[in-house]
Coordinates of C-alpha atoms in Angstrom, one line a residue:
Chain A
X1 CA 40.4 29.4 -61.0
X2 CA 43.1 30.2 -63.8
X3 CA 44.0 33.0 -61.2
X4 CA 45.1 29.7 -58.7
X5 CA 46.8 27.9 -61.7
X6 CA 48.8 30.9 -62.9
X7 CA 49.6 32.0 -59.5
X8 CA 50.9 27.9 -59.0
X9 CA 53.1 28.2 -62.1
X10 CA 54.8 31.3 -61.0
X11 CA 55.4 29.8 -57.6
X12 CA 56.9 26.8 -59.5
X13 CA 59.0 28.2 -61.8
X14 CA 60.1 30.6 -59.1
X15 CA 60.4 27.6 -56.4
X16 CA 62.1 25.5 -59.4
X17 CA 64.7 28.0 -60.7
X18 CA 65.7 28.9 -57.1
X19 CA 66.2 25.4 -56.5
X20 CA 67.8 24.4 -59.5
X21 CA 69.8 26.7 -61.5
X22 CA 71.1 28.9 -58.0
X23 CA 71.0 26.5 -55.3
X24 CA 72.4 23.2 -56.2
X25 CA 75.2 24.8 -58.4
X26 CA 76.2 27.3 -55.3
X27 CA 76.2 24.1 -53.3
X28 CA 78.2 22.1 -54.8
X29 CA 80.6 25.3 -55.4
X30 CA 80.8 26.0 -52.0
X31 CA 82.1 22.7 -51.6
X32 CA 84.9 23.2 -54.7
X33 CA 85.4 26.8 -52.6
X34 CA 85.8 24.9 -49.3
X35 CA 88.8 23.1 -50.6
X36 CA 90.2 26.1 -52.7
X37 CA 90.1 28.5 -49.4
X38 CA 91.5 25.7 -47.1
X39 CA 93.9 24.8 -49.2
X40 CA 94.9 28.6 -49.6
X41 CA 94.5 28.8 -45.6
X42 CA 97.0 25.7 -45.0
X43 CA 99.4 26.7 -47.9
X44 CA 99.0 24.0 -50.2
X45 CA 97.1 23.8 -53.6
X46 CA 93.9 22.6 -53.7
X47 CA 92.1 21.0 -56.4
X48 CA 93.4 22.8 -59.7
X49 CA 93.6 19.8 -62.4
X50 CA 89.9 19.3 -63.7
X51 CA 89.4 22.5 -65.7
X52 CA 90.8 26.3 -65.7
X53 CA 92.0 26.7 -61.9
X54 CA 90.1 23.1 -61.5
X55 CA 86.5 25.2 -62.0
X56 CA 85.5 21.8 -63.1
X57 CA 86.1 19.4 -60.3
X58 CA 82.3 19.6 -59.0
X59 CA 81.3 18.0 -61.9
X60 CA 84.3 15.2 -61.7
X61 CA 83.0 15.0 -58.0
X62 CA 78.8 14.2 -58.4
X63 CA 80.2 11.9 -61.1
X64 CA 82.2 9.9 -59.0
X65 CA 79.6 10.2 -56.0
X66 CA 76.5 8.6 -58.4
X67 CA 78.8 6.0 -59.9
X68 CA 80.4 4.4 -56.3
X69 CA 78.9 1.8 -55.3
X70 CA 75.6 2.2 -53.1
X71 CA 76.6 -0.4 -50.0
X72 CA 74.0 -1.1 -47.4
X73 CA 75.5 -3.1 -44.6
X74 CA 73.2 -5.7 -43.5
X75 CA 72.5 -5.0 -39.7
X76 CA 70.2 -1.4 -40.4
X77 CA 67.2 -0.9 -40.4
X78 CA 66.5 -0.4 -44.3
X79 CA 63.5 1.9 -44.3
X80 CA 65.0 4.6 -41.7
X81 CA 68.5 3.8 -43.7
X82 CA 66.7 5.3 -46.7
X83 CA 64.6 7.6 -45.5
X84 CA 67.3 9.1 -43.5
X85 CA 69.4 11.4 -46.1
X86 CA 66.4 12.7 -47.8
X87 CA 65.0 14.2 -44.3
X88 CA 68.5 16.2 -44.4
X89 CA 68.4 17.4 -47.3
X90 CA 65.0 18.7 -48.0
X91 CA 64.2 21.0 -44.7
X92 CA 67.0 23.2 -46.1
X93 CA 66.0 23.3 -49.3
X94 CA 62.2 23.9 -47.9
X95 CA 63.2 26.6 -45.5
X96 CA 64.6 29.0 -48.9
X97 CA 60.8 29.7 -49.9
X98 CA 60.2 32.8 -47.8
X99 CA 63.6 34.2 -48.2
X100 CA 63.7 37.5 -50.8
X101 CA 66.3 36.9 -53.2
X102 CA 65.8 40.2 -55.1
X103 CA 63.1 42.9 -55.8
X104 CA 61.4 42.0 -58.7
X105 CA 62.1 40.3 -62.4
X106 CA 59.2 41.1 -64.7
X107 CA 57.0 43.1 -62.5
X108 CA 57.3 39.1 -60.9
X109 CA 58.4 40.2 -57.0
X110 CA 61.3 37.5 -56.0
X111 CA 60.3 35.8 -53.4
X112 CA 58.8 32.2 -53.4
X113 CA 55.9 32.6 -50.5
X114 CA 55.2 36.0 -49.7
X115 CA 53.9 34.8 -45.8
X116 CA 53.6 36.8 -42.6
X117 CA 55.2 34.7 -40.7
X118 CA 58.2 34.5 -42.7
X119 CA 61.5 34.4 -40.4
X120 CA 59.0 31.4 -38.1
X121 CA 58.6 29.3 -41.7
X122 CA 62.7 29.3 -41.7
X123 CA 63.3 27.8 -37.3
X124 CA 59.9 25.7 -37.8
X125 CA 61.4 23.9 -41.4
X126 CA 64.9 24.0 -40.7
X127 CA 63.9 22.6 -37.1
X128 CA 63.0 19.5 -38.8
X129 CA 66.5 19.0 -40.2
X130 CA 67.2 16.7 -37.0
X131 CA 65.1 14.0 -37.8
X132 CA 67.7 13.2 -40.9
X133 CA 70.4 13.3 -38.7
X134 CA 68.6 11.4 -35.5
X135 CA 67.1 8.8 -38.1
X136 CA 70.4 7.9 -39.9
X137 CA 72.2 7.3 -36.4
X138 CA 69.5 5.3 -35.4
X139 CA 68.5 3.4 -37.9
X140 CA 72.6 2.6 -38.7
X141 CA 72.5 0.1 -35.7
X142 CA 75.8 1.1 -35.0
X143 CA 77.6 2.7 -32.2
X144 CA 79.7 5.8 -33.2
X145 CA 76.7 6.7 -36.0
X146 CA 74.3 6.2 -32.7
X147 CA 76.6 8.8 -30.5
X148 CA 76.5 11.0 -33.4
X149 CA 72.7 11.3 -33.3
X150 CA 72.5 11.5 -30.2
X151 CA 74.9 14.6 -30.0
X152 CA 73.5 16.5 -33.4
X153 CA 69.9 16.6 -31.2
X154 CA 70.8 17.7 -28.3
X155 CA 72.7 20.5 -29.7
X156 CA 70.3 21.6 -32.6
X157 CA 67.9 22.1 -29.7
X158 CA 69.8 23.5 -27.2
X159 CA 70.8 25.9 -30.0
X160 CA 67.5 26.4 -31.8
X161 CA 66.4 28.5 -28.7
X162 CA 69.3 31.1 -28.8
X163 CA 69.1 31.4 -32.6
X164 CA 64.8 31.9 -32.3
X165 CA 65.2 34.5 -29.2
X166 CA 68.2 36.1 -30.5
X167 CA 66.2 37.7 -33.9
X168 CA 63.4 38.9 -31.6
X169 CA 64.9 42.3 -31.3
X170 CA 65.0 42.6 -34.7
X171 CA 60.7 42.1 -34.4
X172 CA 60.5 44.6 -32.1
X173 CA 62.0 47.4 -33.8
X174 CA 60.3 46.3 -37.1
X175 CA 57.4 45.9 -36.2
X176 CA 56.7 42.6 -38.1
X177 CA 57.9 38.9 -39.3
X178 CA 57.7 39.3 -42.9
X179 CA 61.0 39.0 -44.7
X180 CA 60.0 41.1 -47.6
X181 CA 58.7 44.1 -45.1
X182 CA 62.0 43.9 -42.9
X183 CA 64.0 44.0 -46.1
X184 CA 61.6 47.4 -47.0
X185 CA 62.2 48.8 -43.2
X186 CA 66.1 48.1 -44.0
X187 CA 66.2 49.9 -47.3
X188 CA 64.5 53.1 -45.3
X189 CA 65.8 53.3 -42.0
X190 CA 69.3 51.4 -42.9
X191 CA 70.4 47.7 -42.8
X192 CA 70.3 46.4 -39.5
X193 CA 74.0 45.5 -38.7
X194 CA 74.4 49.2 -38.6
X195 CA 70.9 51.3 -38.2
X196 CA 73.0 54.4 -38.5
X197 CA 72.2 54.9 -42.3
X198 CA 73.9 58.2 -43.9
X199 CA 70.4 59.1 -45.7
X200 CA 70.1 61.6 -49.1
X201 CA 73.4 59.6 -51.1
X202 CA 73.4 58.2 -54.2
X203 CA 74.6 57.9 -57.4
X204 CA 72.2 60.4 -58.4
X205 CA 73.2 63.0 -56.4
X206 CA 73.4 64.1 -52.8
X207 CA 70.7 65.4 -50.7
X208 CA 72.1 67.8 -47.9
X209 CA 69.1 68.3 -45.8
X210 CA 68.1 64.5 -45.5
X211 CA 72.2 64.0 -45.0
X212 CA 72.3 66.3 -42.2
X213 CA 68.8 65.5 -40.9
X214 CA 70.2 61.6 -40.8
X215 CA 72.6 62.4 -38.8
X216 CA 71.8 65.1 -36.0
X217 CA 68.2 64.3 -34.9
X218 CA 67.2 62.1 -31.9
X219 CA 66.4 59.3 -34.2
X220 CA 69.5 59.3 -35.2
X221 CA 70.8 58.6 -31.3
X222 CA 68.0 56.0 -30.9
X223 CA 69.7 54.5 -33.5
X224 CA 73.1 54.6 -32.1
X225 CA 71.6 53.4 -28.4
X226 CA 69.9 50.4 -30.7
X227 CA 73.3 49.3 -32.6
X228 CA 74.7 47.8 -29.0
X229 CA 71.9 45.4 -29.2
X230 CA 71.5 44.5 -32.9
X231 CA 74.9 43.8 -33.1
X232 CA 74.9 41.4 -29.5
X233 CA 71.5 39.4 -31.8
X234 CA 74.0 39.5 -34.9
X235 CA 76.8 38.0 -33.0
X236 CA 74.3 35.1 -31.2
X237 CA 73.0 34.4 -34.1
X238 CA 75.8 33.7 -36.1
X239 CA 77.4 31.6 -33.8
X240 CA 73.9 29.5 -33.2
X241 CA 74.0 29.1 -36.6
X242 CA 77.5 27.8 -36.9
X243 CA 75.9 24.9 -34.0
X244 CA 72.7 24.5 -36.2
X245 CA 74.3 23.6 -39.5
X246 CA 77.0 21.6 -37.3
X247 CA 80.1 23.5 -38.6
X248 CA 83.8 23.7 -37.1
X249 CA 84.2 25.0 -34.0
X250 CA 80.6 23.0 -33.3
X251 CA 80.5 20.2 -35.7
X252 CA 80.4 17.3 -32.8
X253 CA 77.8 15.1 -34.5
X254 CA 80.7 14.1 -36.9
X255 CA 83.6 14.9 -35.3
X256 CA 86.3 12.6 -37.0
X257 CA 88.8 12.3 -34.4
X258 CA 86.1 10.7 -32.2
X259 CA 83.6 9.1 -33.6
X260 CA 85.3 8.2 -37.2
X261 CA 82.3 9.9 -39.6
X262 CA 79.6 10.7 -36.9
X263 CA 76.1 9.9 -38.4
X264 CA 76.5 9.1 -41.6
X265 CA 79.7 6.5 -41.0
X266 CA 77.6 3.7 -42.5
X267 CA 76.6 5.7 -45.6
X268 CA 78.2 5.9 -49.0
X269 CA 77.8 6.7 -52.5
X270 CA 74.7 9.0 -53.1
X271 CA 73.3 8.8 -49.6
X272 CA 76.7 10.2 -48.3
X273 CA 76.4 13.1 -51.0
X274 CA 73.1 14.1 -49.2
X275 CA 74.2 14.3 -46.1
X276 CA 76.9 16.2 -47.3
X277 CA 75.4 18.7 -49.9
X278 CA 72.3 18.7 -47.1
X279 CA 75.0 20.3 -44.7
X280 CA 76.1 22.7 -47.5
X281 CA 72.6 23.7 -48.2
X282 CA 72.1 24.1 -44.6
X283 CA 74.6 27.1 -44.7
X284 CA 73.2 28.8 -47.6
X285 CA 70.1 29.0 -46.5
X286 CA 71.5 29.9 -42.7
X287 CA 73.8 32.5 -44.8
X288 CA 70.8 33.7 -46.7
X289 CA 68.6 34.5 -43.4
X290 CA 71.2 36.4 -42.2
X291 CA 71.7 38.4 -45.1
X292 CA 68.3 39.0 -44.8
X293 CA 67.7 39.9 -41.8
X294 CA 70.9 41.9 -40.8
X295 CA 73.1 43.2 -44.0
X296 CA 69.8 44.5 -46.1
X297 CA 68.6 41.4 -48.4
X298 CA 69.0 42.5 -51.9
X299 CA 69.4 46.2 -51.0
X300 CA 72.4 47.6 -53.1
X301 CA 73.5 51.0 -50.6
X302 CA 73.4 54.3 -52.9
X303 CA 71.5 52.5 -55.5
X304 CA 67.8 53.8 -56.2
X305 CA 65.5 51.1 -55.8
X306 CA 63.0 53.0 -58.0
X307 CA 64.1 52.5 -61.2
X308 CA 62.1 55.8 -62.5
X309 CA 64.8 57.8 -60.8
X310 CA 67.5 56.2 -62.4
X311 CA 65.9 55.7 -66.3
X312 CA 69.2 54.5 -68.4
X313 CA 69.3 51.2 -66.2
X314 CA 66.4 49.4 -67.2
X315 CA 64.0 47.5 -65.1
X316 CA 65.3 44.1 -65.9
X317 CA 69.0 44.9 -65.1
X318 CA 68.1 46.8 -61.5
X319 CA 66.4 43.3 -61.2
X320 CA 68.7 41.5 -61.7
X321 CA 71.5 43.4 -59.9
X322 CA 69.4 43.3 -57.0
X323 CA 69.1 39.1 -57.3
X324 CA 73.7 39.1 -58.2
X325 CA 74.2 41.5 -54.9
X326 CA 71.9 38.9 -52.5
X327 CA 74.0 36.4 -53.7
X328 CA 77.2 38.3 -53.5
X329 CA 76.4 38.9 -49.9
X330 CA 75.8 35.2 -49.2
X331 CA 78.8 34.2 -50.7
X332 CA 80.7 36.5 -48.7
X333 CA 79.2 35.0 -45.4
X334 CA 80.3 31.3 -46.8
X335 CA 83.6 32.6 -47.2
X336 CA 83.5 33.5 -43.4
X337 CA 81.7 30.2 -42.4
X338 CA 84.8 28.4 -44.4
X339 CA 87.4 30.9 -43.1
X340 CA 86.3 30.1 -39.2
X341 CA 86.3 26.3 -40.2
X342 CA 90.0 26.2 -40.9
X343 CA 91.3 28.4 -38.5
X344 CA 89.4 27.1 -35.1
X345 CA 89.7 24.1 -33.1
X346 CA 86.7 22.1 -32.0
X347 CA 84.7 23.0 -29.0
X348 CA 84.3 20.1 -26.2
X349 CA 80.7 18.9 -25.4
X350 CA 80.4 20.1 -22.7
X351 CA 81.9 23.8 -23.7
X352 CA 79.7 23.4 -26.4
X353 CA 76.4 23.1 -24.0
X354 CA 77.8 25.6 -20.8
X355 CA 78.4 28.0 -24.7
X356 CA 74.8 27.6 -25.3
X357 CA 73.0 27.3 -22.1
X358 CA 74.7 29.2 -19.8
X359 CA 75.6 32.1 -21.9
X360 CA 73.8 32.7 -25.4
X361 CA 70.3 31.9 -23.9
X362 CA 70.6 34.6 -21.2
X363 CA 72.4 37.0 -23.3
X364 CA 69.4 36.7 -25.8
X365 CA 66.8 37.0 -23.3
X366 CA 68.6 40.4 -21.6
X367 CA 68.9 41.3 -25.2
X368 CA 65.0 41.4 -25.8
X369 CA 64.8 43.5 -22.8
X370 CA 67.3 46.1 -23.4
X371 CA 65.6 46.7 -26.9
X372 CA 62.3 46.9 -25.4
X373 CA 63.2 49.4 -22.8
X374 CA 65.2 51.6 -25.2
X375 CA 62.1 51.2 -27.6
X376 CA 59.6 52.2 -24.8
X377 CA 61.6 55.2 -23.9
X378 CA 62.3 56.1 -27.7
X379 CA 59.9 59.6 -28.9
X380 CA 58.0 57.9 -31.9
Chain B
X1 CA 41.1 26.6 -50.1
X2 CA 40.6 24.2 -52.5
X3 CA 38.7 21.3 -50.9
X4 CA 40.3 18.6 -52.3
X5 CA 43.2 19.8 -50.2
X6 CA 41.3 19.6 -46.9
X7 CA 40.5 16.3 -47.7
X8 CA 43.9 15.1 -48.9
X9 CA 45.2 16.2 -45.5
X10 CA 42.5 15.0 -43.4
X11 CA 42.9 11.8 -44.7
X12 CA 47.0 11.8 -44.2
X13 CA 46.6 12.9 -40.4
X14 CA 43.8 9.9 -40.1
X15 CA 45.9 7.5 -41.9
X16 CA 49.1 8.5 -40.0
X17 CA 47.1 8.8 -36.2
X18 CA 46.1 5.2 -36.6
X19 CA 49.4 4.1 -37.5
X20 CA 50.1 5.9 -34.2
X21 CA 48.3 3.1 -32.6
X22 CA 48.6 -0.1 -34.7
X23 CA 52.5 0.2 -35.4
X24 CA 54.9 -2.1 -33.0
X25 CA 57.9 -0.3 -33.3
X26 CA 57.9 3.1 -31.0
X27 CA 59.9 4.9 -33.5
X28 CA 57.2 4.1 -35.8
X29 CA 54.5 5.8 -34.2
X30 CA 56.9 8.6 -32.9
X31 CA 57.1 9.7 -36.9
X32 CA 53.7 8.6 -37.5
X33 CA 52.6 11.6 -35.0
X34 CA 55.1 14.1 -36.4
X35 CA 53.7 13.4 -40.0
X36 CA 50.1 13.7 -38.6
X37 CA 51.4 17.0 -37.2
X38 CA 52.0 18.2 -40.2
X39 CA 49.2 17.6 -41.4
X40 CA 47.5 19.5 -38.8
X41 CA 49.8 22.2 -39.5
X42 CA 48.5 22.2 -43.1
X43 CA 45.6 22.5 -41.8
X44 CA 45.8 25.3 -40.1
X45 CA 47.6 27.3 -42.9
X46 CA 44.6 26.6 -45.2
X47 CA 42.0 28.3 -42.7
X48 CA 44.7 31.4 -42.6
X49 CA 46.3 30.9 -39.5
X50 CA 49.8 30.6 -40.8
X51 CA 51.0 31.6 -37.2
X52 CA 49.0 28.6 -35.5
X53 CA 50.5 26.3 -38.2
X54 CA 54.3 27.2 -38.2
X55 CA 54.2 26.9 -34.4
X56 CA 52.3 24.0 -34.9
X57 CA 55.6 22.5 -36.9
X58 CA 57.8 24.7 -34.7
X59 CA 56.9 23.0 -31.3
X60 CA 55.1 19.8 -31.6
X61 CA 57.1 18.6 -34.9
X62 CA 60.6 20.1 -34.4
X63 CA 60.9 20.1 -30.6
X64 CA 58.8 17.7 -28.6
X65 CA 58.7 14.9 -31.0
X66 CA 62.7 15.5 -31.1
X67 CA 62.8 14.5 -27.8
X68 CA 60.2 11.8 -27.4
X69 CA 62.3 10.5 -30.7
X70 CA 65.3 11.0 -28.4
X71 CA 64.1 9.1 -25.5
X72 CA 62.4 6.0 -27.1
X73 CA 65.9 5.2 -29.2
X74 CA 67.5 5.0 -26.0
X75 CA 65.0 2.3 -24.9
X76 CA 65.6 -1.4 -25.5
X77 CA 63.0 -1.9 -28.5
X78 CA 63.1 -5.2 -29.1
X79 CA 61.8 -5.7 -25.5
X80 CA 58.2 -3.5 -26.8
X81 CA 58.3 -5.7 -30.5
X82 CA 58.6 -9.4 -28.2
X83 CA 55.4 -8.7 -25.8
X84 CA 52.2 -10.7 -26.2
X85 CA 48.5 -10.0 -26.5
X86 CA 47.1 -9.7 -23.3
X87 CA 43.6 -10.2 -23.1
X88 CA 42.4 -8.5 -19.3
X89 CA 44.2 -5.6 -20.8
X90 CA 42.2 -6.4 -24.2
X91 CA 38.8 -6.4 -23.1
X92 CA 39.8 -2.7 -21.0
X93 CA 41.1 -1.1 -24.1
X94 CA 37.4 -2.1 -25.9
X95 CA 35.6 -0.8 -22.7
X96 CA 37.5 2.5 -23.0
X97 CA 36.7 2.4 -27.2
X98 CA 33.3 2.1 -26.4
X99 CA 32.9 4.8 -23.4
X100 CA 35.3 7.1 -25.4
X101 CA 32.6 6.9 -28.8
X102 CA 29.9 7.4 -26.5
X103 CA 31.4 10.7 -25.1
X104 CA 32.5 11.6 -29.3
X105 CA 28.7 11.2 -29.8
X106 CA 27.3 13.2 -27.3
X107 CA 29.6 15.9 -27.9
X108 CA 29.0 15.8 -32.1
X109 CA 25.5 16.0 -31.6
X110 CA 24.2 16.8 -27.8
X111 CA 26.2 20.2 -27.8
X112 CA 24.5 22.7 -29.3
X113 CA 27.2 25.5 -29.1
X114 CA 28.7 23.3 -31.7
X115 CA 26.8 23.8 -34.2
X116 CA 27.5 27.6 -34.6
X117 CA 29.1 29.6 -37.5
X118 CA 31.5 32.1 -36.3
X119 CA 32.2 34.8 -38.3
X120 CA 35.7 34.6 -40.1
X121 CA 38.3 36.6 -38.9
X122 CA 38.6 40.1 -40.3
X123 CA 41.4 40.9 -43.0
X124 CA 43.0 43.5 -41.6
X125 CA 46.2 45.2 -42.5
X126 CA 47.8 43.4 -40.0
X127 CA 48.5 39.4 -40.6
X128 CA 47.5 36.7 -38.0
X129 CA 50.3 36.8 -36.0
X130 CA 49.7 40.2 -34.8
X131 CA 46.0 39.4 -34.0
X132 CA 47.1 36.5 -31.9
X133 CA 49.8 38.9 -30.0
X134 CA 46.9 41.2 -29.7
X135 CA 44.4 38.8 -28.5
X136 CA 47.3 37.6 -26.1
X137 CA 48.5 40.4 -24.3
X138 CA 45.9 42.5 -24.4
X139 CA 42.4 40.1 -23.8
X140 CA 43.9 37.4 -22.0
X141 CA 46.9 38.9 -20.5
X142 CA 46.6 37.9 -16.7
X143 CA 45.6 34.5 -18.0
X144 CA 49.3 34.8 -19.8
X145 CA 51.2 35.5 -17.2
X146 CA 49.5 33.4 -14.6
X147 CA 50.6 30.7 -17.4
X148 CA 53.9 31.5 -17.4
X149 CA 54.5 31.5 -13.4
X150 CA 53.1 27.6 -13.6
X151 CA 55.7 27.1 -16.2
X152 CA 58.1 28.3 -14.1
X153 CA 57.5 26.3 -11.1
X154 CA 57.3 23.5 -13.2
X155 CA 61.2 24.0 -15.2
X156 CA 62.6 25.1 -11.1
X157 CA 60.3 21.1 -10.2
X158 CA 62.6 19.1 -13.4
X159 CA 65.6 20.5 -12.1
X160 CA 65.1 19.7 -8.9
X161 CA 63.9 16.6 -9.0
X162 CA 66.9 15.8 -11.5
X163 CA 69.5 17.3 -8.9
X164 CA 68.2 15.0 -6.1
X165 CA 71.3 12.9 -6.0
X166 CA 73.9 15.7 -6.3
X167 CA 73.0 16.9 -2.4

């Protein structure tokens, strides 16, 4: 029994201090970093008054958001109108458990739920992400909000099925769905945006037979034959994820020009905020999956991961360089998600759904096949 | 697990599957289901089968309901909240109330295959997932496939029957 409770804490301080002290602050800084960068991208200057280089300005910002006034217009349909913004915001949040944010933090491995069916726990929660969006246009009794919904389901489905059958490649060649044992296959046989892993360097010295043996052995060309595939699932994937978290080029359900806010035009004050930190969210956690699955996790290249090989740097500091270089490499992937935003114009609708239907899905599906028949024909 | 757990989510999916029934609105009962899906999905995960539960959410909650959600807010609802009680169609749903407890009983306590304990599934070093792959392709694997050519003909019937007008 005080195995259960102890085993609950952890989970909750680990599930709370995720949450908490990473998340919400990265949120709300990818926000400050979204008008920084576009402001750099357009040649202006951004917001640079509140604070040193306006570091501040999130804080100015949740301020002003929590003290506007909280308007419901009269013709929606209150419970939906409530219940709307919180079923945006928390699938995102939800879908973080299973990710591995680093190796471990006192002997404490760093990953809320250690499940098999990890990378499934991510499409099934974040999946549920569209009732917030369906719900709000619905329930706001209003046209544009209405087309909004309409359009953020239809694409969030039509795209959930590229982004599910474009990873399965990666399943094949490890061998299993569990974050935290892809992350180990990564660290052994190389991250998966390039298998082709120079073996036998690090910082402790270099290791000439496993060098050489990395790169002339037919294992090593399996790998090259596999990195046509991997990096077709990479490229479907990031784009169906661009659709999912509705971002520029694919961020229809709001576009302005169109439909003035999309689904959350009758919204303000707080309940705005959610929709928009929910998006935010939405591309960490979409950033963090594929840092996971393609670029290695926490995996710092020419690092030991065993910290007995490597005794000045204590266990506590490899920990927690392992937990600053995941989120190094997510931040680096928001930048991209930030840098497309600015520089792209939007997709039509019906580009958007010929994109995703006549070209991602069967690109995925031959995907799966060329993997498998390159696997089948691999020597084990 | 815990058996206050199986109880706290046996009584949401019951509480939820009769709001199903009893609410008016049709976007009512649509989330009603998908929260009495989730339950199921809890479920699941407490017996172990995390694979069976995360499709569970994966299918029912996050795509089918999407689209039954999708279709019903496209209908005129105020039409469905005006309508009457109609008693012929009363006194059919009590007949089928009472002929559908009669079949629940026989089935709780006629069957005897019912009442057997299966062993629990061995922990092996594999997770669930790979067990139901196994058990898949390997066990039932013309049943599978035999599965998926129906599906087929069915996707090649909807688009079809949704092209009619184009010819």
């Amino acid at each position: 029994m005080t195995d259960i409770l102890l085993g609950l804490v952890w989970a909750l301080v680990k599930a709370v201090g995720l949450v908490f002290v990473i998340i919400l602050p990265m949120v709300s800084y990818t926000v400050y970093a979204e008008r920084r960068v576009s402001a750099m991208i357009q040649d202006r200057l951004g917001p640079n008054r509140v604070g040193p280089m306006g570091l501040l300005q999130p804080i100015a910002d949740a301020v002003k958001l929590l003290l506007k006034e909280d308007f419901t217009p009269a013709s929606v349909n209150k419970f939906y109108y409530w219940l709307a913004p919180a079923c945006a915001m928390a699938p995102s949040l939800m879908a973080l458990a299973v990710i591995p944010f680093g190796s471990n933090l006192f002997g404490l491995p760093m990953v809320v739920a250690n499940v098999d069916v990890g990378v499934l726990w991510v499409f099934a929660v974040s999946s549920l992400g569209v009732y917030g969006i369906v719900l709000a246009g619905w329930s706001s009794n209003s046209k544009y909000p209405f087309l909004g919904g309409i359009r953020s389901s239809s694409q969030m489905i039509s795209y959930e099925l590229s982004l599910g059958l474009s990873v399965i490649p990666i399943f094949l060649i490890c061998g299993t769905l569990n974050l935290p044992n892809i992350v180990k296959y990564q660290i052994e046989n190389g991250w998966l945006i390039s298998p082709i892993w120079l073996k036998g360097i690090s910082l402790t010295g270099i290791n000439f037979p496993l060098l050489v043996s990395s790169i002339f052995s037919v294992d090593a060309l399996v790998k090259i034959l596999l990195w046509v595939p991997l990096f077709i699932s990479f490229v479907v994937f990031m784009v169906s994820m661009f659709a999912e978290t509705n971002r520029l080029p694919f961020d229809l359900p709001e576009s302005e020009t169109e439909l003035v806010g999309g689904y959350h035009t009758e919204y303000s004050s707080m309940k705005f905020a959610l929709f928009f930190l929910g998006e935010y969210a939405a591309m960490i956690t979409g950033s963090a999956v594929i840092v996971t699955l393609f670029f290695g996790a926490w995996h710092v290249p020419f690092l030991p991961n065993d910290p007995s090989q490597f005794p000045w740097l204590g266990d506590l500091v490899l920990g927690i360089i392992h937990i600053a270089a995941f989120f190094i490499k997510v931040a680096i992937l928001l930048f991209f998600f930030i840098w497309v935003r600015w520089t792209l114009p939007r997709f039509r609708y019906d580009q958007l759904m010929r994109l995703g239907w006549y070209f991602f899905f069967e690109i995925a599906l031959a995907n799966i096949l060329l993997v498998a028949i390159i696997l089948a024909f691999a020597p084990k | 697990m815990p058996s206050a757990l199986f109880w706290i989510f046996v009584l949401v999916m019951l509480v939820f599957g009769v709001m199903v029934v009893v609410n008016r609105s049709p976007v009512a009962s649509a989330l009603s289901l998908v929260v009495c899906f989730l339950g199921l999905a809890a479920l699941y995960i407490s017996l172990d089968a995390f694979f069976l539960g995360v499709i569970q959410i994966l299918v029912y909650a996050g795509a089918v309901m999407v689209l039954f959600l999708f279709i019903i807010m496209l209908l005129d609802l105020k039409a469905e909240q005006r309508r009457h009680f109609n008693l012929i169609a009363m006194f059919g749903g009590i007949v089928v109330i009472v002929l559908f407890v009669k079949v629940l009983w026989d089935v709780c306590y006629g069957f005897q295959g019912g009442n057997a304990v299966f062993p629990a599934i061995q922990n092996t070093e594999h997770g669930d997932t790979w067990q139901v792959g196994m058990a898949l392709f390997q066990q039932y694997k013309l049943p599978l496939q035999m599965i998926g050519a129906l599906i087929v003909v069915a996707s090649v019937g909807a688009v079809l029957l949704s092209k009619r007008e184009l010819k």
